[in-house]
Coordinates of C-alpha atoms in Angstrom, one line a residue:
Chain A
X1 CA -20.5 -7.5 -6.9
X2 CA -23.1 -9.9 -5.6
X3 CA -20.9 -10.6 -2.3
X4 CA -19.5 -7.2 -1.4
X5 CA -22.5 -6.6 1.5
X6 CA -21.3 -9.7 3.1
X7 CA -20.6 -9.3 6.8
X8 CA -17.1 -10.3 7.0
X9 CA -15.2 -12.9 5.4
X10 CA -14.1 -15.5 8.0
X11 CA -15.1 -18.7 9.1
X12 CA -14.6 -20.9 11.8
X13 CA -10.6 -21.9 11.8
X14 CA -11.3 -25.9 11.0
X15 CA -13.6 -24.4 7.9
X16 CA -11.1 -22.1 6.8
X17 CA -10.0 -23.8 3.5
X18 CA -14.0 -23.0 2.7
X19 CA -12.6 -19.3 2.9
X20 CA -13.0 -18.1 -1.2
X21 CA -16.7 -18.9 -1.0
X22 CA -17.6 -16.6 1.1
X23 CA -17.9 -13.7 -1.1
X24 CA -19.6 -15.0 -3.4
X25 CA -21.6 -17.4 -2.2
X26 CA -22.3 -16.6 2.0
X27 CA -25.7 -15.0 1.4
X28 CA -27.8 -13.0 3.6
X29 CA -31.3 -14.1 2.4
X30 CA -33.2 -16.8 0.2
X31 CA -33.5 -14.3 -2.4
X32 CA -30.0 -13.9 -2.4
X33 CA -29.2 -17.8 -2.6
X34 CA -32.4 -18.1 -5.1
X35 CA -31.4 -15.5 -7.8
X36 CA -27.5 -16.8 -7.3
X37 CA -28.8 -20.2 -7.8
X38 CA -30.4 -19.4 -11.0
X39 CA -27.7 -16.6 -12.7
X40 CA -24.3 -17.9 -11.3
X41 CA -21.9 -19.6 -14.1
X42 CA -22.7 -23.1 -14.2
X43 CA -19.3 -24.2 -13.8
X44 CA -18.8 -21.5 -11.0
X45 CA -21.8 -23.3 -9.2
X46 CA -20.8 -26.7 -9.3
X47 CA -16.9 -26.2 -8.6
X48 CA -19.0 -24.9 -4.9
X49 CA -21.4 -27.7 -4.9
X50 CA -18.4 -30.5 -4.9
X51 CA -16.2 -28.6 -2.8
X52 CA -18.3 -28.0 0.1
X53 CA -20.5 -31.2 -0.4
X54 CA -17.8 -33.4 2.1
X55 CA -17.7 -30.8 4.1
X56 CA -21.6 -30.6 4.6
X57 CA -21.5 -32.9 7.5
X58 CA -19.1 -31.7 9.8
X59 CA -20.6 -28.3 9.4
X60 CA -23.8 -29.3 10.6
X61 CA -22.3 -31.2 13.4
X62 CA -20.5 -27.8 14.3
X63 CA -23.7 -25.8 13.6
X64 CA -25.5 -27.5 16.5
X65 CA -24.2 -25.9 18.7
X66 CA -25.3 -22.1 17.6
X67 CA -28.5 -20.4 17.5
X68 CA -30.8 -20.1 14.3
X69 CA -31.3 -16.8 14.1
X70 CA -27.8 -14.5 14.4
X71 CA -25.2 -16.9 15.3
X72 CA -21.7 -15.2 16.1
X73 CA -20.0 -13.9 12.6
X74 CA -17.5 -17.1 11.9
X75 CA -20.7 -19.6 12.2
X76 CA -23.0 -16.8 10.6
X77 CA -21.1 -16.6 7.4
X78 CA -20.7 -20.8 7.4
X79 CA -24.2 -21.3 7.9
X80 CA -24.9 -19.3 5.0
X81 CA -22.3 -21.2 3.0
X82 CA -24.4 -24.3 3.8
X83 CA -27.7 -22.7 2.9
X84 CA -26.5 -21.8 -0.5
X85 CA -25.1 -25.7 -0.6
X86 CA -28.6 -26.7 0.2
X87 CA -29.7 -24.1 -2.4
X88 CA -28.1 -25.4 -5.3
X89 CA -28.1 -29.1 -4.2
X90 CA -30.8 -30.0 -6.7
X91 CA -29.4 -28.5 -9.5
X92 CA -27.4 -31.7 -9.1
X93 CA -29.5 -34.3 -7.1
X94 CA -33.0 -33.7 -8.3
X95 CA -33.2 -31.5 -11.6
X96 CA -30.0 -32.4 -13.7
X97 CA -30.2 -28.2 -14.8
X98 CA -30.1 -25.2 -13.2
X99 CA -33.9 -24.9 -12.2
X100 CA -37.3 -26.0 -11.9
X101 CA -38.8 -25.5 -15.6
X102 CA -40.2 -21.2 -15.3
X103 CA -40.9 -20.7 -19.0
X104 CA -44.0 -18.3 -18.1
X105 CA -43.0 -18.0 -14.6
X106 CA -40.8 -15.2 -14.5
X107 CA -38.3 -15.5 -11.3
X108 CA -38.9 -11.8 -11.1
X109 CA -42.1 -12.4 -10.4
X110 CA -41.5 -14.4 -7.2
X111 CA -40.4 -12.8 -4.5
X112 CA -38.6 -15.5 -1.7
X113 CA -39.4 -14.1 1.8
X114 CA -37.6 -16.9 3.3
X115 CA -36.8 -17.6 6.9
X116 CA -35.5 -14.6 8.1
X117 CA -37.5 -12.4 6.0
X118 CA -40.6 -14.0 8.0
X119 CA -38.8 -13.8 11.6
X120 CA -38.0 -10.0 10.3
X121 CA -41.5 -9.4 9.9
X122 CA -42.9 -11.0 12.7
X123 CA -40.6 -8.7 15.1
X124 CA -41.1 -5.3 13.3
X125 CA -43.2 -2.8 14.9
X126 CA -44.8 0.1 12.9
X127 CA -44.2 3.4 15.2
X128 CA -47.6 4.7 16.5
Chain B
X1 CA -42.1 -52.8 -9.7
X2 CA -45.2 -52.1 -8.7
X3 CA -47.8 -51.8 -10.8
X4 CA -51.1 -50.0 -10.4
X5 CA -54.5 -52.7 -10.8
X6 CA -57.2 -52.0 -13.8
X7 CA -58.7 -48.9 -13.1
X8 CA -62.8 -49.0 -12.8
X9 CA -63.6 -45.3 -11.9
X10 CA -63.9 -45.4 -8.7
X11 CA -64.3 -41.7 -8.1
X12 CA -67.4 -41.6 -10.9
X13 CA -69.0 -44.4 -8.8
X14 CA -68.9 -42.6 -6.1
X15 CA -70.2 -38.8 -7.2
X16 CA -72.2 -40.1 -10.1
X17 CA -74.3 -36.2 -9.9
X18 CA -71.0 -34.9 -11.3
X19 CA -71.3 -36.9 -14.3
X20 CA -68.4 -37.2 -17.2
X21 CA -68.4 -34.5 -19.3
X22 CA -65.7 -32.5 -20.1
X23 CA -65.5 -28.9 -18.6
X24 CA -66.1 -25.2 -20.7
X25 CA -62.9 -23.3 -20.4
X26 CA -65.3 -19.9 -20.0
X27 CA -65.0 -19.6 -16.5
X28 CA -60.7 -19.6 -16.6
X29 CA -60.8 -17.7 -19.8
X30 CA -63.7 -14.9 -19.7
X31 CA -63.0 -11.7 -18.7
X32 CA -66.8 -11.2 -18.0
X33 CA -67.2 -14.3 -16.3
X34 CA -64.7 -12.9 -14.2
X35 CA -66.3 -9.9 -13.5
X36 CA -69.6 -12.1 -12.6
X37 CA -67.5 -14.4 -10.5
X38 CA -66.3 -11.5 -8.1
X39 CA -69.4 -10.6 -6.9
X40 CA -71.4 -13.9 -6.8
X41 CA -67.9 -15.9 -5.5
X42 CA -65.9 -13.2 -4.0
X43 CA -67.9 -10.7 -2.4
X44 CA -70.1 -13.5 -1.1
X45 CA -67.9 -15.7 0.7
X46 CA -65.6 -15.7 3.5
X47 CA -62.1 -15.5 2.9
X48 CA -59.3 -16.8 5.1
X49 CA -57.0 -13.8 5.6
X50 CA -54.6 -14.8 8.0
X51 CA -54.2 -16.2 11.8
X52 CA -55.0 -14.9 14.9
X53 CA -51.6 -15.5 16.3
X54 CA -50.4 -12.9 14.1
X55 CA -51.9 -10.2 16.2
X56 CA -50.9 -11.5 19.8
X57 CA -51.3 -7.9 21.4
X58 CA -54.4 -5.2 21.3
X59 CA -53.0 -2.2 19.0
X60 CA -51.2 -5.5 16.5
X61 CA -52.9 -5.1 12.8
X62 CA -51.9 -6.0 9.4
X63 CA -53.4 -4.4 6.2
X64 CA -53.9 -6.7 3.3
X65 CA -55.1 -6.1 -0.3
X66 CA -58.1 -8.0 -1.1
X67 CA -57.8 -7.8 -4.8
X68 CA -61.2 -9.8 -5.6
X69 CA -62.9 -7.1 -3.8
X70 CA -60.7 -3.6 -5.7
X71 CA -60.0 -3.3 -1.3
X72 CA -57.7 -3.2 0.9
X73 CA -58.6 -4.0 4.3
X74 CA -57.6 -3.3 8.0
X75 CA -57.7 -6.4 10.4
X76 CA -56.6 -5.0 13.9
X77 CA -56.7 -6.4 17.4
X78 CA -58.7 -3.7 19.5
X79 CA -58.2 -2.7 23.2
X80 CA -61.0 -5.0 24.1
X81 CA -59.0 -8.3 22.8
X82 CA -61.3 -8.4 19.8
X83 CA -60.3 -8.3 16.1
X84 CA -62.4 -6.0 13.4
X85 CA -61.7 -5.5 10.1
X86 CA -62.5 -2.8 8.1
X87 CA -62.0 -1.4 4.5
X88 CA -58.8 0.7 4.0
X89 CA -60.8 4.1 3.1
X90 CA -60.7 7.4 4.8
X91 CA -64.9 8.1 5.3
X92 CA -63.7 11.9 4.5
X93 CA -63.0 12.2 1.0
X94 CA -61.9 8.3 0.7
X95 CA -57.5 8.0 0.9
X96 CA -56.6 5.1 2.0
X97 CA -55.9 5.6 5.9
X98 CA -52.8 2.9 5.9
X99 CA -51.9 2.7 2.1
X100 CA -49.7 -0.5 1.4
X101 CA -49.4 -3.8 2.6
X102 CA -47.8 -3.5 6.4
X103 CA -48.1 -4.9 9.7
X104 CA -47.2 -3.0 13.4
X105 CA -48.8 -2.2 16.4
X106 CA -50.7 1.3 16.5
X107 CA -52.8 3.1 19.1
X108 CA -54.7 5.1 16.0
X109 CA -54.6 4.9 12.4
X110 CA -54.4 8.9 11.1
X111 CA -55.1 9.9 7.8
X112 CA -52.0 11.5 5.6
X113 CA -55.1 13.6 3.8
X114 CA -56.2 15.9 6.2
X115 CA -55.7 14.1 9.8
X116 CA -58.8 12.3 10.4
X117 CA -58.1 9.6 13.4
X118 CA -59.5 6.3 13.8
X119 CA -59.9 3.8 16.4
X120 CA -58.2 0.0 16.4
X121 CA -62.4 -0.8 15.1
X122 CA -62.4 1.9 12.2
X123 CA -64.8 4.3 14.2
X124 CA -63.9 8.6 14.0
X125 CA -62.1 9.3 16.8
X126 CA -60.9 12.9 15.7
X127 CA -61.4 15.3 13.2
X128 CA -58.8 18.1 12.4
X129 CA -60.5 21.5 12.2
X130 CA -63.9 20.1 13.0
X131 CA -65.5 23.5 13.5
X132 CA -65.1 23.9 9.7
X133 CA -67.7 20.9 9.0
X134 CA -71.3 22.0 8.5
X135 CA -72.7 19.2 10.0
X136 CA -70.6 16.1 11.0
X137 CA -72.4 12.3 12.8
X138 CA -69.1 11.4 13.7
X139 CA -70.7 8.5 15.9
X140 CA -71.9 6.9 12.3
X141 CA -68.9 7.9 10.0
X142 CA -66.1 5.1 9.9
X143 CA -64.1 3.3 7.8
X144 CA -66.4 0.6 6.4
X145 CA -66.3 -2.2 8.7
X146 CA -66.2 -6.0 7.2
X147 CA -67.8 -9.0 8.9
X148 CA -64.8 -10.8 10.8
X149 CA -65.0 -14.1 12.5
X150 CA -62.8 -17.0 13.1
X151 CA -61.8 -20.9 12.6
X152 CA -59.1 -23.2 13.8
X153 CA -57.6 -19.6 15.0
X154 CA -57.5 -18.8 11.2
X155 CA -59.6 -15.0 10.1
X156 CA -61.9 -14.7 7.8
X157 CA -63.4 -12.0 6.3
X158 CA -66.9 -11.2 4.7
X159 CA -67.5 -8.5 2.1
X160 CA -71.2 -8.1 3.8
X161 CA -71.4 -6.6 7.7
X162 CA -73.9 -8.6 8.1
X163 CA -73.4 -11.8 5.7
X164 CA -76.2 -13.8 5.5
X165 CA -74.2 -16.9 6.3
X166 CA -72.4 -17.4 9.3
X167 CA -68.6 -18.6 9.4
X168 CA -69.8 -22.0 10.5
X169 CA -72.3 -22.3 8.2
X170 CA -70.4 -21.4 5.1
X171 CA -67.5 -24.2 6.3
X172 CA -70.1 -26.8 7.0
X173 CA -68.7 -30.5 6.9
X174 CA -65.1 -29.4 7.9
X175 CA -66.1 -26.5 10.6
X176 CA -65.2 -29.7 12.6
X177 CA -62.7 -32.2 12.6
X178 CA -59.4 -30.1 12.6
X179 CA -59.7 -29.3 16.3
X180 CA -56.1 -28.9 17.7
X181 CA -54.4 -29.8 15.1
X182 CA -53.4 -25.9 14.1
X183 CA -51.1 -25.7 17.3
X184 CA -49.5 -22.2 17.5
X185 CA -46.7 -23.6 20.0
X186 CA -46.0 -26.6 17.9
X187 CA -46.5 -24.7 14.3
X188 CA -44.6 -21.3 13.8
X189 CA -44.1 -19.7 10.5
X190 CA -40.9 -20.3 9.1
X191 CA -41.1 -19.3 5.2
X192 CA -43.1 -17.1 2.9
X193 CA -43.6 -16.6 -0.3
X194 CA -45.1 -14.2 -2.9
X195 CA -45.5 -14.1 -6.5
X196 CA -47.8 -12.1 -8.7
X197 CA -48.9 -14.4 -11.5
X198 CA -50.7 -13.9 -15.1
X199 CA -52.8 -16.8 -14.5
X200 CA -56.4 -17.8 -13.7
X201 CA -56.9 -18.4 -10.1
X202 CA -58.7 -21.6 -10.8
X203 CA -55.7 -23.7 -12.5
X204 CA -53.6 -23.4 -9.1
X205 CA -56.7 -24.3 -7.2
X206 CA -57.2 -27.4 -10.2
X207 CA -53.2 -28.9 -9.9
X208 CA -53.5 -28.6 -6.1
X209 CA -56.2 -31.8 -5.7
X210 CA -55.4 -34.1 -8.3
X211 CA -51.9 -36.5 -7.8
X212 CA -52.0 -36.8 -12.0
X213 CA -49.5 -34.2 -12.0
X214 CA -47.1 -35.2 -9.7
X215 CA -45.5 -37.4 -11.4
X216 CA -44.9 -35.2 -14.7
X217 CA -45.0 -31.7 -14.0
X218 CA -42.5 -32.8 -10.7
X219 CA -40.9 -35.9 -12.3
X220 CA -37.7 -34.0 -11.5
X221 CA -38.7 -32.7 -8.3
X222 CA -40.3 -35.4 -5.9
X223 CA -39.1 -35.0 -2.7
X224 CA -39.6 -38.8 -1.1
X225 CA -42.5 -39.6 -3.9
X226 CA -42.5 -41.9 -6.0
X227 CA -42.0 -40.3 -9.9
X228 CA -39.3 -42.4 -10.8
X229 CA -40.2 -45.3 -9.7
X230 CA -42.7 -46.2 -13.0
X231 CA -46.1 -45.9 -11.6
X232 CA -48.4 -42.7 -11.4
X233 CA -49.6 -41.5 -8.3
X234 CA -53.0 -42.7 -7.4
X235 CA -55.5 -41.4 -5.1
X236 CA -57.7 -43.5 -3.5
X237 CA -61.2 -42.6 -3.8
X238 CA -62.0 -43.0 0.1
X239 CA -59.4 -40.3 1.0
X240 CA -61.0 -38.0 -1.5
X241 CA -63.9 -36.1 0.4
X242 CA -66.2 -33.6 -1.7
X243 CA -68.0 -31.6 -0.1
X244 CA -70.9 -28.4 -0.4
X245 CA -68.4 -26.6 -1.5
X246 CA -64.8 -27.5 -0.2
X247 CA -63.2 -30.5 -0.9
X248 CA -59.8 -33.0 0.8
X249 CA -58.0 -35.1 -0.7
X250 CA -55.4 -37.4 1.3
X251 CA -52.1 -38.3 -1.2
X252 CA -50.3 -41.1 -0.2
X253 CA -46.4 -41.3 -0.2
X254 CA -46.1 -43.8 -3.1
X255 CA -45.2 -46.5 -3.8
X256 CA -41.6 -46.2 -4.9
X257 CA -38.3 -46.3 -2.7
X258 CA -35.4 -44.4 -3.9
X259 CA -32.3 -43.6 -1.8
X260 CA -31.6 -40.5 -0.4
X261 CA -29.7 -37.8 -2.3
X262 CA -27.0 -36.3 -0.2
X263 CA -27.7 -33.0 0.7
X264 CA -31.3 -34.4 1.9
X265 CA -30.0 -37.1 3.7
X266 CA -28.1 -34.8 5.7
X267 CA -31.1 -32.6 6.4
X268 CA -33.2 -35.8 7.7
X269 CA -29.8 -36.3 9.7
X270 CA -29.8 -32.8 11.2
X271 CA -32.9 -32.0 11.3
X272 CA -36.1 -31.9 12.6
X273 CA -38.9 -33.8 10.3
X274 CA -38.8 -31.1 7.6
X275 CA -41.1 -33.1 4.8
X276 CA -44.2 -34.7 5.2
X277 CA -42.0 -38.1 3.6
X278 CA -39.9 -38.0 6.7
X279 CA -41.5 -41.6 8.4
X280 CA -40.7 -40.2 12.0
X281 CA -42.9 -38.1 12.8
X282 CA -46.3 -40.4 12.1
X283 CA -46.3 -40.9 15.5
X284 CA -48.0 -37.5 15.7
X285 CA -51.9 -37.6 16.6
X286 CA -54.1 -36.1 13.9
X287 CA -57.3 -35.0 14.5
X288 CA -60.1 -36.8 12.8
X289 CA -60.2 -34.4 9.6
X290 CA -57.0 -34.9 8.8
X291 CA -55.5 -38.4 7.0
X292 CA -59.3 -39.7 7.6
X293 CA -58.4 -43.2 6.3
X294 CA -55.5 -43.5 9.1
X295 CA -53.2 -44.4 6.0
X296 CA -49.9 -45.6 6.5
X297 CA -48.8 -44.8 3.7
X298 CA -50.4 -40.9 4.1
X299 CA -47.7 -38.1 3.4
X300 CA -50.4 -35.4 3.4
X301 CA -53.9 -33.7 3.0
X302 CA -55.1 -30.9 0.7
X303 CA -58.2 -29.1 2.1
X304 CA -59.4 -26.4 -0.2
X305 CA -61.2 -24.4 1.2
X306 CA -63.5 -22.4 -1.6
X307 CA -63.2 -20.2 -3.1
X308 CA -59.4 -19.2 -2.8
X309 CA -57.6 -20.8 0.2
X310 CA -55.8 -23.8 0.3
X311 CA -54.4 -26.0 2.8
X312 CA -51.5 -28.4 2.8
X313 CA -51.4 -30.4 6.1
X314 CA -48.8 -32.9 6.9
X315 CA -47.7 -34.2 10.3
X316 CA -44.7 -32.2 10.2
X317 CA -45.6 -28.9 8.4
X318 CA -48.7 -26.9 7.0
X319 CA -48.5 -24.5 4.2
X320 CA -51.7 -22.1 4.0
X321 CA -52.0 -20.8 0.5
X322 CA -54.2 -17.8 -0.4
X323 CA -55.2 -16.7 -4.3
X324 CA -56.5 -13.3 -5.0
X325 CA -57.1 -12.5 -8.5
X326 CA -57.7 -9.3 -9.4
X327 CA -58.3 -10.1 -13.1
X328 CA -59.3 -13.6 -15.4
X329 CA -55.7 -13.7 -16.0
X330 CA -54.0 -12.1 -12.6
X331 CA -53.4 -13.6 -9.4
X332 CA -51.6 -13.0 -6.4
X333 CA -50.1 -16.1 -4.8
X334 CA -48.9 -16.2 -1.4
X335 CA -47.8 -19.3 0.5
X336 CA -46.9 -19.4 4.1
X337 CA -45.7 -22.4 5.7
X338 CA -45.5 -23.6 9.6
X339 CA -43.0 -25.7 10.8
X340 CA -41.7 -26.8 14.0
X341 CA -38.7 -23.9 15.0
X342 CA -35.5 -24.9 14.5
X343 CA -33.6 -24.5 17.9
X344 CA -29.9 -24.7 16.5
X345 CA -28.4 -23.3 13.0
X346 CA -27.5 -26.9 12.6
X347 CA -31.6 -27.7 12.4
X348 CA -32.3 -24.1 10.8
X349 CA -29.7 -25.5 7.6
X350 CA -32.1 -28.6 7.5
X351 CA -35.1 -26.8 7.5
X352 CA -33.9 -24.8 3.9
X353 CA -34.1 -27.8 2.7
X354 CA -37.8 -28.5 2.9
X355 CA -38.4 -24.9 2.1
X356 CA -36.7 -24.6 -0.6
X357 CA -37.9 -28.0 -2.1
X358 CA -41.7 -27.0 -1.5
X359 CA -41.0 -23.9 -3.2
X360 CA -40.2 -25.1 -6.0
X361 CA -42.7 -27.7 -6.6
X362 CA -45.0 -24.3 -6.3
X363 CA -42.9 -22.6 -8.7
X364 CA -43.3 -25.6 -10.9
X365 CA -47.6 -25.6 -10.7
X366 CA -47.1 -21.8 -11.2
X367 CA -45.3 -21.9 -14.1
X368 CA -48.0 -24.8 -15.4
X369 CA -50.9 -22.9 -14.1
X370 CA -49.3 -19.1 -16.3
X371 CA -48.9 -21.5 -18.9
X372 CA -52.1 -23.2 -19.6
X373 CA -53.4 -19.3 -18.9
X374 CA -51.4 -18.3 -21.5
X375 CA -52.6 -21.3 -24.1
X376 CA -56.5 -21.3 -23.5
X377 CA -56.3 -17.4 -24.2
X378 CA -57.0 -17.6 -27.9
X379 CA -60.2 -19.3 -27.2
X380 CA -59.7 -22.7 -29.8
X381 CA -60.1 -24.8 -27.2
X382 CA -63.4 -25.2 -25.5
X383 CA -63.4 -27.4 -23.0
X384 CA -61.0 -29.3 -20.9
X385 CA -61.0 -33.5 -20.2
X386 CA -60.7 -34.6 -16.9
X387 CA -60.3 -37.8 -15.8
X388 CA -62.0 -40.4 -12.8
X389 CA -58.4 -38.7 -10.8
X390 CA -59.3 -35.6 -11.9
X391 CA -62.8 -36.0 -9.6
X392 CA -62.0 -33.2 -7.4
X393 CA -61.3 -30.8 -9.8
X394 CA -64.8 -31.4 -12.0
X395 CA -66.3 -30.7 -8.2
X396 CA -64.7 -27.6 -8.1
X397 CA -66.0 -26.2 -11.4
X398 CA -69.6 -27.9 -10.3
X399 CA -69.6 -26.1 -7.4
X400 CA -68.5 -22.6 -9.1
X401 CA -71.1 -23.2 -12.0
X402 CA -73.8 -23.6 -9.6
X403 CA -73.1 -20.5 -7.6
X404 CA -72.9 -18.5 -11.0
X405 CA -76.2 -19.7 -12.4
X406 CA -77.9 -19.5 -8.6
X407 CA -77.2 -16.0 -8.9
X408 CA -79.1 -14.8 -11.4
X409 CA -82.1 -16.1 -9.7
X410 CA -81.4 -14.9 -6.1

């Protein structure tokens, strides 16, 4: 299942009714939002979108208050839940389908290194 | 509504040498035009490979494939502060020393073949069983070093140790003008990404300085612009700059105001300035190069820098884009993008949302730019129409052209 390496699934106790999205949808990476975004069930995706979408605000307001990068598990996994709303916002507020047009473009040809992917890179050292 | 006024070719007026023809599809379609191009374009150019900031520390290197050239090359920050670059090839028997794509800190690269060690500069620092060698000028053997120098704190590369042409000289008009602008402490690299795509290098470069597109191949995707508003978007012919052999063009914001949708009016809300549409951060001072025109109604600046780099430069954020092709109808596309860091999650949420909406408005040339591969293949069509807009692209295949037929008298 898409979800199962997720760190642990709880979220801050005021955010807790947000709790059966985590599995599915509190991601570790862009690519992991990204392919979600484009192979989740429609219907799956937008039952997330309108739940968490009144929500949105409140998180960010908690959010502040955390680092980017590694934020305690609770905010970790609701930080995530908000980068996969952002992810799929403009299936419903820009595009009216479930991505840009990719008829040649194959998505498996684009690889999303993302945020963390470039923080990950920027810190790893090659041994001597 | 706004409308736009009559149009009277304004660009035309102003490059009348570039005249009004439409353009031969040979050089996006030809395999052996291809194989032409990489010597006279590639291997005689200098190509932007990365940024100096990316190697803060003697011993940092990164290893990139250089398709263009069939190389892989070794940029490393030596002991003495400097940065060389040098082809990925063991001057034994020819491995590759590093291999793949990677970046680290090293004191030596050794060879996996048979233990050869080089210095942070390429040069033979050790041979394993040396005694066995006949005869050995280890203070000449090294892997072959490339001419390195650098702009704006970006590296470049040059196929030729020597190249003929200096750094400077090969920028020309826009080796100044940028000054300061390309802030490491300001700028950090928040996203990346990669794609390897069956298309002509040249259609990317094409859809990235002409606003014709925008407001079809994004109608769906404008973040701020002004698509649905019922009015193309028009460049204005003093913001486009056409030069030796770069080019800028300046795109304005548009014309048309739309509200906000949600999840974007949040980010603006929690956020730092994440799009170049966000009005607060005009404040910012520009250097001269950069929105020449001091438009205020600028959003942001292509500078393509020929043959394969291009630059998108906003107040806010710069994206650096490089295109290697390795064949007429392969390209590797990577995109960086610099951003202001985001110093809570709350701001790191907001900044996914400028990411991810730049993406895909790439995704969406990428898929145009596989696609028009994909339909001049057959060879029916001949040539491609370009309008007045369109000015910037016809200098791109003028400039290309004359390189191609200068080289078969050089």
């Amino acid at each position: 299942m898409r979800g199962s390496h997720m760190v642990s699934a709880v979220l801050p106790s005021q955010f807790a009714e947000l709790t059966e999205f985590v599995a599915q949808w509190a991601l570790p990476s862009e690519q992991a939002r990204f392919n979600q975004r484009i192979h989740a069930d429609p219907a799956n995706i937008k039952h997330f979108y309108d739940t968490i979408l009144p929500w949105m605000d409140r998180i960010l307001v908690h959010l502040r208050d955390f680092p980017p990068l590694d934020p305690p598990a609770p905010e970790l996994n609701l930080m995530r839940l908000a980068l996969s709303c952002v992810e799929v916002s403009r299936i419903f507020e820009a595009w009216g389908q479930q991505d840009v047009r990719a008829d040649f473009l194959d998505p498996a040809r684009f690889t999303c290194v993302g945020y963390e992917g470039v923080k990950h890179s920027l810190s790893r050292k090659v041994k001597p | 509504m706004p409308v736009n006024p009559p149009y009277d070719f304004p660009m035309k007026r102003r490059y009348e040498e570039l005249g009004t023809n439409p353009v031969s599809t040979e050089p996006v379609i030809s395999a052996e035009y291809f194989e032409a191009e990489r010597h006279a374009v590639f291997e005689r150019s200098w190509l932007m490979v990365g940024r100096e900031s990316e190697l803060p520390n003697p011993g940092d290197f990164f290893v990139k494939r250089i398709a263009p050239w069939k190389s892989t090359v070794v940029v490393a920050r030596g002991r003495d502060g400097r940065i060389n670059a040098f082809h990925d090839v063991c001057p034994h028997r020819g491995m590759h020393v590093c291999g793949r794509e990677q970046r680290g800190n090293r004191k030596f690269f050794t060879c996996g073949s048979h233990g050869w060690v080089f210095g942070l500069d390429g040069r033979v620092v050790g041979v394993s069983e040396e005694s066995w060698f006949h005869t050995l000028d280890k203070d000449r053997l090294r892997m072959p070093p490339v001419a390195v120098d650098s702009w704006e704190g970006f590296i470049f590369i040059h196929r030729d140790p020597a190249p003929a042409e200096s750094l400077p000289e090969f920028l020309g008009e826009i080796n100044i003008g940028y000054g300061g602008y390309f802030d490491d402490i300001f700028f950090k690299p928040v996203g990346r990404y990669e794609a390897d795509v069956k298309m002509n290098y040249k259609f990317y470069l094409d859809s990235s300085v002409e606003a014709y597109h925008a407001g079809y191949t994004h109608l769906q995707n404008n973040t701020g612009q002004n698509a649905k508003s019922g009015t193309a978007l028009r460049l204005e012919s003093s913001a486009t700059r056409l030069y030796r052999r770069h080019r800028t063009i300046g795109v304005p914001i548009g014309v048309g105001i739309r509200d906000l949708a949600p999840i974007e009016g949040l980010a603006f809300k929690h956020g730092g300035a994440i799009t170049p549409y966000d009005s607060r951060v005009k404040d910012r001072p520009l250097p001269s190069g950069i929105n020449s025109n001091r438009d205020e109604n600028w959003a942001f600046d292509i500078l393509e820098i020929y043959p394969n780099a291009i630059l998108f430069l906003s107040a806010p954020l710069y994206a650096v884009i490089g295109l290697w092709p390795s064949a007429v109808d392969r390209c590797r596309f990577e995109v960086e993008v610099y951003m202001n860091e985001p110093s809570n999650a709350a701001e790191r949420v907001a900044l996914e949302y400028g990411l991810v909406s730049l993406r895909d408005v790439i995704r969406e040339d990428l898929n145009i730019a596989e696609g028009s591969t994909d339909a001049l293949a057959s060879g029916a069509l001949k040539e491609m129409q370009l309008s007045d807009q369109e000015i910037a692209v016809r200098h791109s295949y003028s400039v290309l052209n004359q390189v191609m037929k200068d080289r078969l008298t050089r």
